Amino acid sequence: MNNTAQLHQLNPHAIALCALGRWIASRHWVPATGGNFSIRSGEHSALVTASGKDKGELSPQDLLPVSWQDGSLTCTGTPSAETALHARLYQLDPQIKAVLHTHSVQATVFSRIISEDSYLFQGYEMQKAISGNTTHTAACPLALFDNTQHIPELADKLSQRWQQQPLHWGLLVRGHGLYVWGRSLDEAKRHLEGWEFLINCELERLKLTR
Ligand SMILES: [Zn+2]
């Protein structure tokens, strides 16, 4: 085992992220090695899941160190293809400590039936799972972006949107999946479960009312 792997074995946040990966996989939100997760490890660095790994079978050495400075990314090994989006989120908000990206059926389908670039959730008690929401009567927006295989382009679109208004703890990539983040791993997990619940409810409601 090399020094990096030994360091990760001892990192309690890395161990917690692997356990969270098993919980997320048990909900079928990361099929076929899809999705990716990361935790911040410093002001300009994070640990990001390696490409092509089953997210239900992660061990700490599957989390690869990534750092960024002046717009360029430095990676060890082959981290997820979507690493640039994780790095951009950490750069946009220094408070972000964890980013989770999933490919659930409901988020993927919902993202394809909404053509707007933002969708307002309203009337759900579970909106309070998303930080900053204290009542079901407020509108809780979820941003949508078109999918692309060119992740730096998506990261730039995210930055442009963020400068107008910081996003609300999550975003959907159309036909692709959900990104959530938090100021801790626990908060990111709560945002993931909250957004998945809200998306599922709205998908069911739209099926009945369209
Ligand atoms: Zn993805």
PDB file of C-alpha atoms in Angstrom, residues 116-188:
ATOM      1  CA  GLU A 116     -37.411  25.159 -18.289  1.00  0.00           C
ATOM      2  CA  ASP A 117     -33.994  25.933 -16.788  1.00  0.00           C
ATOM      3  CA  SER A 118     -35.432  25.952 -13.263  1.00  0.00           C
ATOM      4  CA  TYR A 119     -38.358  24.155 -11.611  1.00  0.00           C
ATOM      5  CA  LEU A 120     -40.181  25.443  -8.531  1.00  0.00           C
ATOM      6  CA  PHE A 121     -41.274  22.970  -5.879  1.00  0.00           C
ATOM      7  CA  GLN A 122     -44.033  24.302  -3.646  1.00  0.00           C
ATOM      8  CA  GLY A 123     -46.460  22.875  -1.102  1.00  0.00           C
ATOM      9  CA  TYR A 124     -44.309  20.029   0.201  1.00  0.00           C
ATOM     10  CA  GLU A 125     -43.407  19.681   3.881  1.00  0.00           C
ATOM     11  CA  MET A 126     -40.230  17.872   2.764  1.00  0.00           C
ATOM     12  CA  GLN A 127     -38.916  21.106   1.207  1.00  0.00           C
ATOM     13  CA  LYS A 128     -37.638  21.705   4.758  1.00  0.00           C
ATOM     14  CA  ALA A 129     -35.046  18.955   4.151  1.00  0.00           C
ATOM     15  CA  ILE A 130     -33.278  21.460   1.876  1.00  0.00           C
ATOM     16  CA  SER A 131     -31.296  23.971   3.967  1.00  0.00           C
ATOM     17  CA  GLY A 132     -32.769  27.469   4.170  1.00  0.00           C
ATOM     18  CA  ASN A 133     -36.376  26.314   3.725  1.00  0.00           C
ATOM     19  CA  THR A 134     -38.614  26.755   6.744  1.00  0.00           C
ATOM     20  CA  THR A 135     -42.071  26.386   5.253  1.00  0.00           C
ATOM     21  CA  HIS A 136     -43.946  24.373   2.638  1.00  0.00           C
ATOM     22  CA  THR A 137     -45.457  27.616   1.324  1.00  0.00           C
ATOM     23  CA  ALA A 138     -42.154  28.998  -0.046  1.00  0.00           C
ATOM     24  CA  ALA A 139     -41.004  28.135  -3.568  1.00  0.00           C
ATOM     25  CA  CYS A 140     -37.966  25.855  -3.616  1.00  0.00           C
ATOM     26  CA  PRO A 141     -36.128  26.083  -6.986  1.00  0.00           C
ATOM     27  CA  LEU A 142     -34.124  23.293  -8.629  1.00  0.00           C
ATOM     28  CA  ALA A 143     -31.910  24.337 -11.581  1.00  0.00           C
ATOM     29  CA  LEU A 144     -31.749  22.235 -14.775  1.00  0.00           C
ATOM     30  CA  PHE A 145     -28.930  22.129 -17.338  1.00  0.00           C
ATOM     31  CA  ASP A 146     -28.736  20.349 -20.685  1.00  0.00           C
ATOM     32  CA  ASN A 147     -26.456  17.329 -20.728  1.00  0.00           C
ATOM     33  CA  THR A 148     -23.096  17.383 -22.483  1.00  0.00           C
ATOM     34  CA  GLN A 149     -20.065  15.106 -22.749  1.00  0.00           C
ATOM     35  CA  HIS A 150     -17.887  18.194 -22.343  1.00  0.00           C
ATOM     36  CA  ILE A 151     -17.926  18.722 -18.570  1.00  0.00           C
ATOM     37  CA  PRO A 152     -15.783  21.925 -18.493  1.00  0.00           C
ATOM     38  CA  GLU A 153     -18.470  23.574 -20.655  1.00  0.00           C
ATOM     39  CA  LEU A 154     -21.139  22.499 -18.165  1.00  0.00           C
ATOM     40  CA  ALA A 155     -18.961  23.838 -15.317  1.00  0.00           C
ATOM     41  CA  ASP A 156     -18.762  27.218 -17.084  1.00  0.00           C
ATOM     42  CA  LYS A 157     -22.554  27.320 -17.499  1.00  0.00           C
ATOM     43  CA  LEU A 158     -22.879  26.514 -13.800  1.00  0.00           C
ATOM     44  CA  SER A 159     -20.572  29.436 -12.922  1.00  0.00           C
ATOM     45  CA  GLN A 160     -22.575  31.822 -15.133  1.00  0.00           C
ATOM     46  CA  ARG A 161     -25.844  30.757 -13.490  1.00  0.00           C
ATOM     47  CA  TRP A 162     -24.298  30.903 -10.000  1.00  0.00           C
ATOM     48  CA  GLN A 163     -23.146  34.490 -10.530  1.00  0.00           C
ATOM     49  CA  GLN A 164     -26.760  35.524 -11.165  1.00  0.00           C
ATOM     50  CA  GLN A 165     -28.002  33.559  -8.136  1.00  0.00           C
ATOM     51  CA  PRO A 166     -26.279  30.796  -6.114  1.00  0.00           C
ATOM     52  CA  LEU A 167     -28.057  27.488  -6.714  1.00  0.00           C
ATOM     53  CA  HIS A 168     -30.181  25.904  -4.049  1.00  0.00           C
ATOM     54  CA  TRP A 169     -28.163  22.837  -2.907  1.00  0.00           C
ATOM     55  CA  GLY A 170     -28.846  20.839  -6.050  1.00  0.00           C
ATOM     56  CA  LEU A 171     -29.104  20.763  -9.830  1.00  0.00           C
ATOM     57  CA  LEU A 172     -30.394  18.371 -12.482  1.00  0.00           C
ATOM     58  CA  VAL A 173     -28.560  17.530 -15.687  1.00  0.00           C
ATOM     59  CA  ARG A 174     -31.184  16.690 -18.308  1.00  0.00           C
ATOM     60  CA  GLY A 175     -31.464  12.990 -19.148  1.00  0.00           C
ATOM     61  CA  HIS A 176     -28.507  12.352 -16.859  1.00  0.00           C
ATOM     62  CA  GLY A 177     -28.995  12.814 -13.123  1.00  0.00           C
ATOM     63  CA  LEU A 178     -28.902  14.869  -9.952  1.00  0.00           C
ATOM     64  CA  TYR A 179     -26.081  16.770  -8.206  1.00  0.00           C
ATOM     65  CA  VAL A 180     -26.428  17.827  -4.574  1.00  0.00           C
ATOM     66  CA  TRP A 181     -23.979  19.349  -2.129  1.00  0.00           C
ATOM     67  CA  GLY A 182     -23.716  20.326   1.514  1.00  0.00           C
ATOM     68  CA  ARG A 183     -21.598  21.970   4.187  1.00  0.00           C
ATOM     69  CA  SER A 184     -21.024  18.461   5.590  1.00  0.00           C
ATOM     70  CA  LEU A 185     -21.439  14.917   4.300  1.00  0.00           C
ATOM     71  CA  ASP A 186     -24.552  14.550   6.470  1.00  0.00           C
ATOM     72  CA  GLU A 187     -26.092  17.695   4.986  1.00  0.00           C
ATOM     73  CA  ALA A 188     -25.311  16.515   1.442  1.00  0.00           C
TER      74      ALA A 188
END
